[in-house]
Short mmCIF file of C-alpha atoms in Angstrom, two decimals:
data_model
loop_
_atom_site.label_atom_id
_atom_site.label_comp_id
_atom_site.label_asym_id
_atom_site.label_seq_id
_atom_site.Cartn_x
_atom_site.Cartn_y
_atom_site.Cartn_z
CA VAL A 28 0.00 0.00 0.00
CA ASP A 29 1.38 3.40 -0.98
CA LEU A 30 -0.37 6.64 -0.08
CA GLN A 31 0.93 9.74 -1.83
CA ILE A 32 -0.36 13.24 -1.18
CA ARG A 33 0.83 15.91 -3.58
CA SER A 34 0.20 19.64 -3.67
CA VAL A 35 0.97 21.77 -6.74
CA SER A 36 0.93 25.56 -6.92
CA TYR A 37 1.33 27.70 -10.05
CA SER A 38 1.90 31.41 -10.42
CA PHE A 39 2.69 32.97 -13.82
CA GLU A 40 1.16 35.05 -16.60
CA GLY A 41 -1.39 33.96 -19.18
CA LEU A 42 -3.05 36.00 -21.93
CA ASP A 43 -6.45 37.63 -22.17
CA ASP A 44 -8.59 37.81 -25.33
CA LEU A 45 -6.61 40.87 -26.48
CA GLY A 46 -3.29 39.08 -26.04
CA GLN A 47 -2.36 41.05 -22.95
CA PRO A 48 -0.57 39.35 -20.01
CA VAL A 49 -2.82 38.30 -17.15
CA PRO A 50 -1.36 37.00 -13.86
CA GLN A 51 -2.50 33.45 -13.12
CA ASN A 52 -2.54 31.52 -9.89
CA ASP A 53 -3.70 27.96 -9.32
CA LYS A 54 -3.42 25.42 -6.51
CA LEU A 55 -4.03 21.70 -6.91
CA PHE A 56 -4.21 19.02 -4.22
CA PHE A 57 -3.70 15.39 -5.26
CA PHE A 58 -4.27 12.15 -3.37
CA ASN A 59 -2.63 9.22 -5.21
CA PRO A 60 -3.17 5.92 -3.33
CA LYS A 61 -1.78 2.61 -4.65
CA LEU A 62 -2.48 -0.98 -3.61
CA SER A 63 -0.48 -4.03 -4.70
CA ILE A 64 -1.13 -7.68 -3.79
CA ASN A 65 1.27 -10.49 -4.76
CA TYR A 66 0.87 -14.22 -4.13
CA GLN A 67 3.78 -16.60 -4.67
CA PHE A 68 2.63 -20.19 -5.20
CA ASN A 69 6.20 -21.46 -5.39
CA SER A 70 9.57 -20.37 -6.77
CA SER A 71 8.21 -20.45 -10.35
CA ASN A 72 4.62 -19.19 -10.20
CA GLN A 73 3.22 -15.85 -9.04
CA ILE A 74 -0.01 -13.91 -9.46
CA TYR A 75 -0.54 -10.25 -8.63
CA PHE A 76 -3.09 -7.46 -8.53
CA PHE A 77 -2.48 -3.72 -8.63
CA SER A 78 -4.75 -0.70 -8.41
CA GLY A 79 -3.94 2.95 -8.12
CA ILE A 80 -5.05 6.50 -8.73
CA ALA A 81 -2.86 9.09 -10.44
CA ASN A 82 -3.58 12.76 -10.95
CA LYS A 83 -1.70 15.05 -13.31
CA GLU A 84 -1.79 18.82 -13.57
CA PRO A 85 -2.24 20.60 -16.94
CA SER A 86 0.96 21.56 -18.77
CA ARG A 87 2.41 25.07 -18.68
CA ASP A 88 1.00 25.82 -22.17
CA ASP A 89 -2.47 24.86 -20.96
CA TYR A 90 -2.19 27.75 -18.52
CA THR A 91 -0.27 30.38 -20.47
CA GLU A 92 -2.40 30.02 -23.61
CA SER A 93 -5.65 30.48 -21.70
CA THR A 94 -7.26 32.52 -18.99
CA SER A 95 -8.87 31.44 -15.74
CA THR A 96 -12.14 31.20 -17.70
CA SER A 97 -10.89 28.63 -20.22
CA ARG A 98 -8.30 26.93 -18.02
CA PRO A 99 -8.64 23.12 -18.14
CA LEU A 100 -9.02 20.85 -15.12
CA HIS A 101 -6.42 18.31 -14.06
CA GLU A 102 -6.51 14.72 -15.34
CA SER A 103 -7.27 11.69 -13.19
CA LEU A 104 -6.38 8.08 -13.98
CA TYR A 105 -7.79 4.98 -12.25
CA ASP A 106 -5.56 2.00 -13.01
CA PHE A 107 -6.41 -1.69 -12.42
CA GLU A 108 -4.01 -4.50 -13.37
CA ALA A 109 -3.80 -8.23 -12.76
CA GLY A 110 -1.37 -10.80 -14.05
CA TYR A 111 0.61 -13.99 -13.85
CA ARG A 112 4.39 -14.58 -13.93
CA PHE A 113 6.37 -17.79 -14.46
CA LYS A 114 10.12 -18.31 -14.23
CA ASN A 115 12.65 -21.09 -14.11
CA ALA A 116 16.28 -21.46 -15.13
CA LYS A 117 15.60 -21.10 -18.87
CA LEU A 118 12.20 -19.46 -19.24
CA ARG A 119 10.49 -16.32 -17.95
CA ALA A 120 6.95 -15.52 -19.07
CA GLY A 121 4.16 -13.24 -18.01
CA VAL A 122 0.74 -11.97 -18.98
CA ASN A 123 -0.81 -8.75 -17.69
CA TYR A 124 -4.33 -7.38 -18.07
CA TYR A 125 -4.86 -3.65 -17.52
CA LEU A 126 -7.77 -1.26 -17.46
CA MET A 127 -7.08 2.47 -17.26
CA LEU A 128 -10.07 4.74 -16.76
CA TYR A 129 -9.53 8.45 -17.39
CA ASP A 130 -11.50 11.33 -15.97
CA ASN A 131 -11.07 14.72 -17.66
CA GLN A 132 -8.31 13.49 -19.98
CA LEU A 133 -6.69 16.41 -21.80
CA VAL A 134 -6.76 16.14 -25.62
CA LEU A 135 -6.72 18.40 -28.67
CA THR A 136 -10.11 18.75 -30.34
CA GLY A 137 -9.48 21.71 -32.65
CA LYS A 138 -11.53 23.95 -30.39
CA LEU A 139 -10.37 27.53 -29.93
CA ASN A 140 -10.32 28.89 -26.40
CA ASP A 141 -11.29 32.43 -25.36
CA VAL A 142 -7.92 33.83 -26.47
CA GLY A 143 -8.00 32.19 -29.92
CA ASN A 144 -5.50 29.37 -29.30
CA TYR A 145 -5.82 25.67 -30.04
CA THR A 146 -5.33 24.21 -26.59
CA ARG A 147 -6.08 20.92 -24.92
CA VAL A 148 -9.49 20.53 -23.36
CA ASN A 149 -10.98 18.02 -20.95
CA ILE A 150 -13.09 15.22 -22.33
CA GLY A 151 -15.58 13.45 -20.13
CA SER A 152 -14.64 9.78 -20.23
CA SER A 153 -12.00 7.66 -21.95
CA PHE A 154 -10.17 4.42 -21.27
CA ARG A 155 -7.33 2.11 -22.24
CA GLU A 156 -7.78 -1.66 -21.92
CA GLY A 157 -5.42 -4.37 -23.01
CA ILE A 158 -3.34 -7.49 -22.54
CA GLU A 159 0.46 -7.52 -22.44
CA THR A 160 2.45 -10.73 -22.85
CA GLU A 161 6.20 -11.22 -22.60
CA VAL A 162 8.50 -14.22 -22.88
CA THR A 163 12.25 -14.60 -22.38
CA TRP A 164 13.75 -17.97 -23.29
CA MET A 165 17.35 -19.19 -23.06
CA PRO A 166 17.55 -22.47 -25.03
CA PHE A 167 21.27 -22.55 -24.11
CA ASN A 168 23.58 -20.22 -22.21
CA GLN A 169 24.85 -18.28 -25.22
CA LEU A 170 21.43 -17.46 -26.72
CA GLN A 171 18.54 -15.43 -25.33
CA LEU A 172 15.25 -14.89 -27.17
CA ASN A 173 12.80 -12.14 -26.16
CA THR A 174 9.32 -11.32 -27.34
CA ASN A 175 6.38 -9.22 -26.20
CA VAL A 176 2.98 -8.41 -27.67
CA THR A 177 0.41 -5.84 -26.58
CA LEU A 178 -3.21 -5.91 -27.73
CA SER A 179 -5.28 -2.94 -26.62
CA ARG A 180 -8.43 -0.88 -26.98
CA ASN A 181 -7.92 2.85 -26.46
CA LYS A 182 -11.23 4.64 -26.67
CA ILE A 183 -12.97 7.96 -26.10
CA LYS A 184 -16.64 7.36 -25.38
CA ASN A 185 -17.86 10.69 -26.77
CA PHE A 186 -15.74 13.12 -28.77
CA LYS A 187 -16.44 16.51 -30.35
CA GLU A 188 -14.30 17.72 -33.24
CA TYR A 189 -14.13 21.47 -33.94
CA ILE A 190 -13.43 22.57 -37.53
CA ASP A 191 -12.59 26.14 -38.56
CA ASP A 192 -15.33 27.61 -40.80
CA TYR A 193 -13.69 30.28 -42.96
CA ASP A 194 -16.87 30.77 -44.99
CA ASN A 195 -19.19 31.74 -42.14
CA GLY A 196 -16.82 32.37 -39.27
CA GLY A 197 -16.67 30.36 -36.07
CA GLN A 198 -16.29 26.60 -35.99
CA LEU A 199 -18.24 23.55 -37.11
CA ILE A 200 -18.82 20.76 -34.60
CA ARG A 201 -18.84 17.05 -35.37
CA VAL A 202 -19.84 14.52 -32.70
CA TYR A 203 -18.35 11.01 -32.54
CA SER A 204 -18.91 8.06 -30.23
CA GLU A 205 -16.43 5.33 -29.27
CA THR A 206 -13.45 6.71 -31.18
CA ASP A 207 -9.79 5.72 -30.88
CA ILE A 208 -7.36 7.78 -28.81
CA SER A 209 -4.75 9.31 -31.09
CA PHE A 210 -1.29 7.74 -31.38
CA SER A 211 -2.45 4.57 -29.61
CA PRO A 212 -1.90 1.46 -31.76
CA ALA A 213 -4.17 -1.51 -31.09
CA VAL A 214 -1.30 -3.92 -31.76
CA SER A 215 2.41 -3.61 -31.03
CA GLY A 216 5.11 -6.19 -30.54
CA TYR A 217 8.80 -6.99 -30.31
CA LEU A 218 10.95 -9.99 -31.18
CA GLY A 219 14.65 -10.05 -30.39
CA ALA A 220 17.61 -12.37 -30.07
CA VAL A 221 20.95 -11.91 -28.32
CA TYR A 222 23.77 -14.36 -29.08
CA LYS A 223 27.07 -14.41 -27.17
CA PRO A 224 29.49 -16.81 -28.91
CA LEU A 225 32.26 -15.43 -26.69
CA LYS A 226 32.17 -13.81 -23.27
CA SER A 227 33.26 -10.48 -24.78
CA LEU A 228 31.29 -10.65 -28.05
CA GLU A 229 27.54 -10.03 -28.40
CA ILE A 230 25.36 -10.17 -31.52
CA ALA A 231 21.82 -8.81 -31.28
CA LEU A 232 18.91 -8.70 -33.69
CA SER A 233 15.67 -6.89 -32.81
CA ASN A 234 12.36 -6.55 -34.63
CA LYS A 235 9.60 -4.12 -33.70
CA TYR A 236 6.04 -3.85 -35.02
CA VAL A 237 3.74 -0.87 -34.43
CA GLY A 238 0.17 -1.04 -35.68
CA LYS A 239 -1.96 1.64 -37.27
CA GLN A 240 -2.24 4.92 -35.37
CA PHE A 241 -4.61 7.85 -35.81
CA LEU A 242 -3.37 11.44 -36.00
CA ASP A 243 -6.41 12.73 -34.11
CA ASN A 244 -9.31 11.32 -32.10
CA THR A 245 -11.83 10.85 -34.93
CA SER A 246 -10.79 7.30 -36.02
CA ASP A 247 -10.62 8.59 -39.62
CA SER A 248 -8.35 6.32 -41.68
CA ASN A 249 -7.50 9.28 -43.91
CA ARG A 250 -5.82 10.86 -40.89
CA SER A 251 -3.61 8.01 -39.77
CA LEU A 252 -0.10 6.54 -39.68
CA ASP A 253 0.43 3.25 -41.49
CA PRO A 254 1.68 0.25 -39.51
CA TYR A 255 5.42 -0.27 -39.66
CA TYR A 256 7.95 -3.01 -38.96
CA LEU A 257 11.60 -2.36 -38.18
CA THR A 258 14.65 -4.59 -37.87
CA ASP A 259 17.87 -3.46 -36.13
CA PHE A 260 21.21 -5.26 -35.89
CA ARG A 261 23.95 -4.69 -33.31
CA LEU A 262 27.44 -6.11 -32.84
CA SER A 263 29.37 -5.27 -29.66
CA TRP A 264 32.77 -6.20 -28.24
CA LYS A 265 34.06 -5.62 -24.71
CA TRP A 266 37.50 -6.03 -23.28
CA ASN A 267 39.54 -5.10 -20.21
CA PRO A 268 42.93 -3.74 -21.29
CA GLY A 269 44.17 -2.99 -17.78
CA PHE A 270 44.87 0.74 -18.09
CA VAL A 271 41.09 1.38 -17.95
CA LYS A 272 38.32 -0.70 -16.39
CA GLU A 273 36.55 -1.53 -19.66
CA ILE A 274 36.39 -0.56 -23.32
CA SER A 275 33.37 -1.43 -25.44
CA LEU A 276 32.99 -0.99 -29.17
CA SER A 277 29.64 -1.35 -30.92
CA ALA A 278 28.44 -1.22 -34.51
CA MET A 279 24.76 -0.88 -35.34
CA VAL A 280 22.63 -1.05 -38.45
CA ASN A 281 19.20 0.44 -37.82
CA ASN A 282 16.21 -0.15 -40.09
CA VAL A 283 18.09 -2.93 -41.87
CA PHE A 284 15.52 -3.34 -44.65
CA ASP A 285 15.34 0.42 -45.35
CA HIS A 286 11.63 0.63 -44.55
CA GLN A 287 10.01 4.00 -45.24
CA TYR A 288 7.73 5.04 -42.39
CA GLU A 289 6.48 7.88 -40.22
CA SER A 290 6.21 7.66 -36.45
CA ASN A 291 4.44 10.96 -35.79
CA GLY A 292 2.52 13.78 -37.41
CA TYR A 293 -0.43 16.09 -37.09
CA THR A 294 -3.63 16.99 -38.92
CA PHE A 295 -6.23 19.75 -39.14
CA SER A 296 -9.37 20.46 -41.17
CA TYR A 297 -11.18 23.59 -42.33
CA LEU A 298 -14.13 24.67 -44.45
CA TYR A 299 -13.29 27.11 -47.26
CA SER A 300 -15.30 28.01 -50.39
CA GLY A 301 -17.84 25.36 -49.50
CA GLU A 302 -15.22 22.61 -49.46
CA LEU A 303 -14.00 20.72 -46.42
CA THR A 304 -10.23 20.26 -46.56
CA THR A 305 -8.07 18.06 -44.33
CA GLU A 306 -4.31 18.52 -44.30
CA ASN A 307 -1.99 15.86 -42.90
CA TYR A 308 1.64 16.43 -42.01
CA TYR A 309 4.08 13.63 -41.24
CA TYR A 310 7.49 13.25 -39.64
CA PRO A 311 9.38 10.73 -41.80
CA GLN A 312 12.02 8.67 -40.05
CA ALA A 313 15.47 7.62 -41.21
CA GLY A 314 15.87 4.76 -43.64
CA ARG A 315 18.75 2.36 -43.23
CA ASN A 316 21.36 4.06 -41.04
CA TYR A 317 24.58 3.13 -39.33
CA MET A 318 26.20 3.98 -36.02
CA ILE A 319 29.50 3.17 -34.36
CA GLY A 320 29.97 3.71 -30.63
CA LEU A 321 32.97 3.64 -28.33
CA ASN A 322 32.60 3.61 -24.54
CA VAL A 323 35.45 3.78 -22.05
CA LEU A 324 34.78 2.94 -18.40
CA PHE A 325 37.42 4.20 -15.96
#
């Protein structure tokens, strides 16, 4: 059992609807209790349960780009998890179920506040629910295999999108139900292998998969990031020359198969000349790239 009481105080300037500085003061009081229960059947088998409450204050921009009238409330998270772990000399495995209920989660909706800025606003109810699995297996001492998979549902129960209306002024409102939380893939996973043919030599291969993600909270496939799969390779060598404690040299090839992908981006829509336009912007990531590292430990 962990009981955490946290008090947060802010004092700085925001802006009014004319863009003039306005002093702001805010005080928040958080109570963040946590409860964990573990039961060990034997040296190999364990089950556990965890629950907790976490509260988080708005960011600095949420304050400075608003006034006390449009200032958002803090977020609250109610977390419940339960799982099973197994381990022996060669195998470690686990499965974890989690349910995270949000109250007043802060998200971007496109809505303008009273000073004309796009800021985060509180939404009524949202949640994340999923299953995480992980396995580590050592078929023999020199080889270790690792894998994990996460399957999840990340939903906003009711969501309002605000779209700038340049024809008539103001903003259009679209209402959605049971939409996906942005940048929250439903499937992600990892598969890796580490081989040590010598005590000082290590060869590692890792593979990562990230499923489809949405750029906003509307679940519109035209505003999304495609799934991507990456493979990285690493070779490292360590030795102890005597005049220093340790020297390690590593060579890495990232994105071995030169996959073209984007891991982030943003989107916005507007009505102009009777036509609704959506613009998407993406942050492309590096293709195949190489890195050499040298570390000296004294």
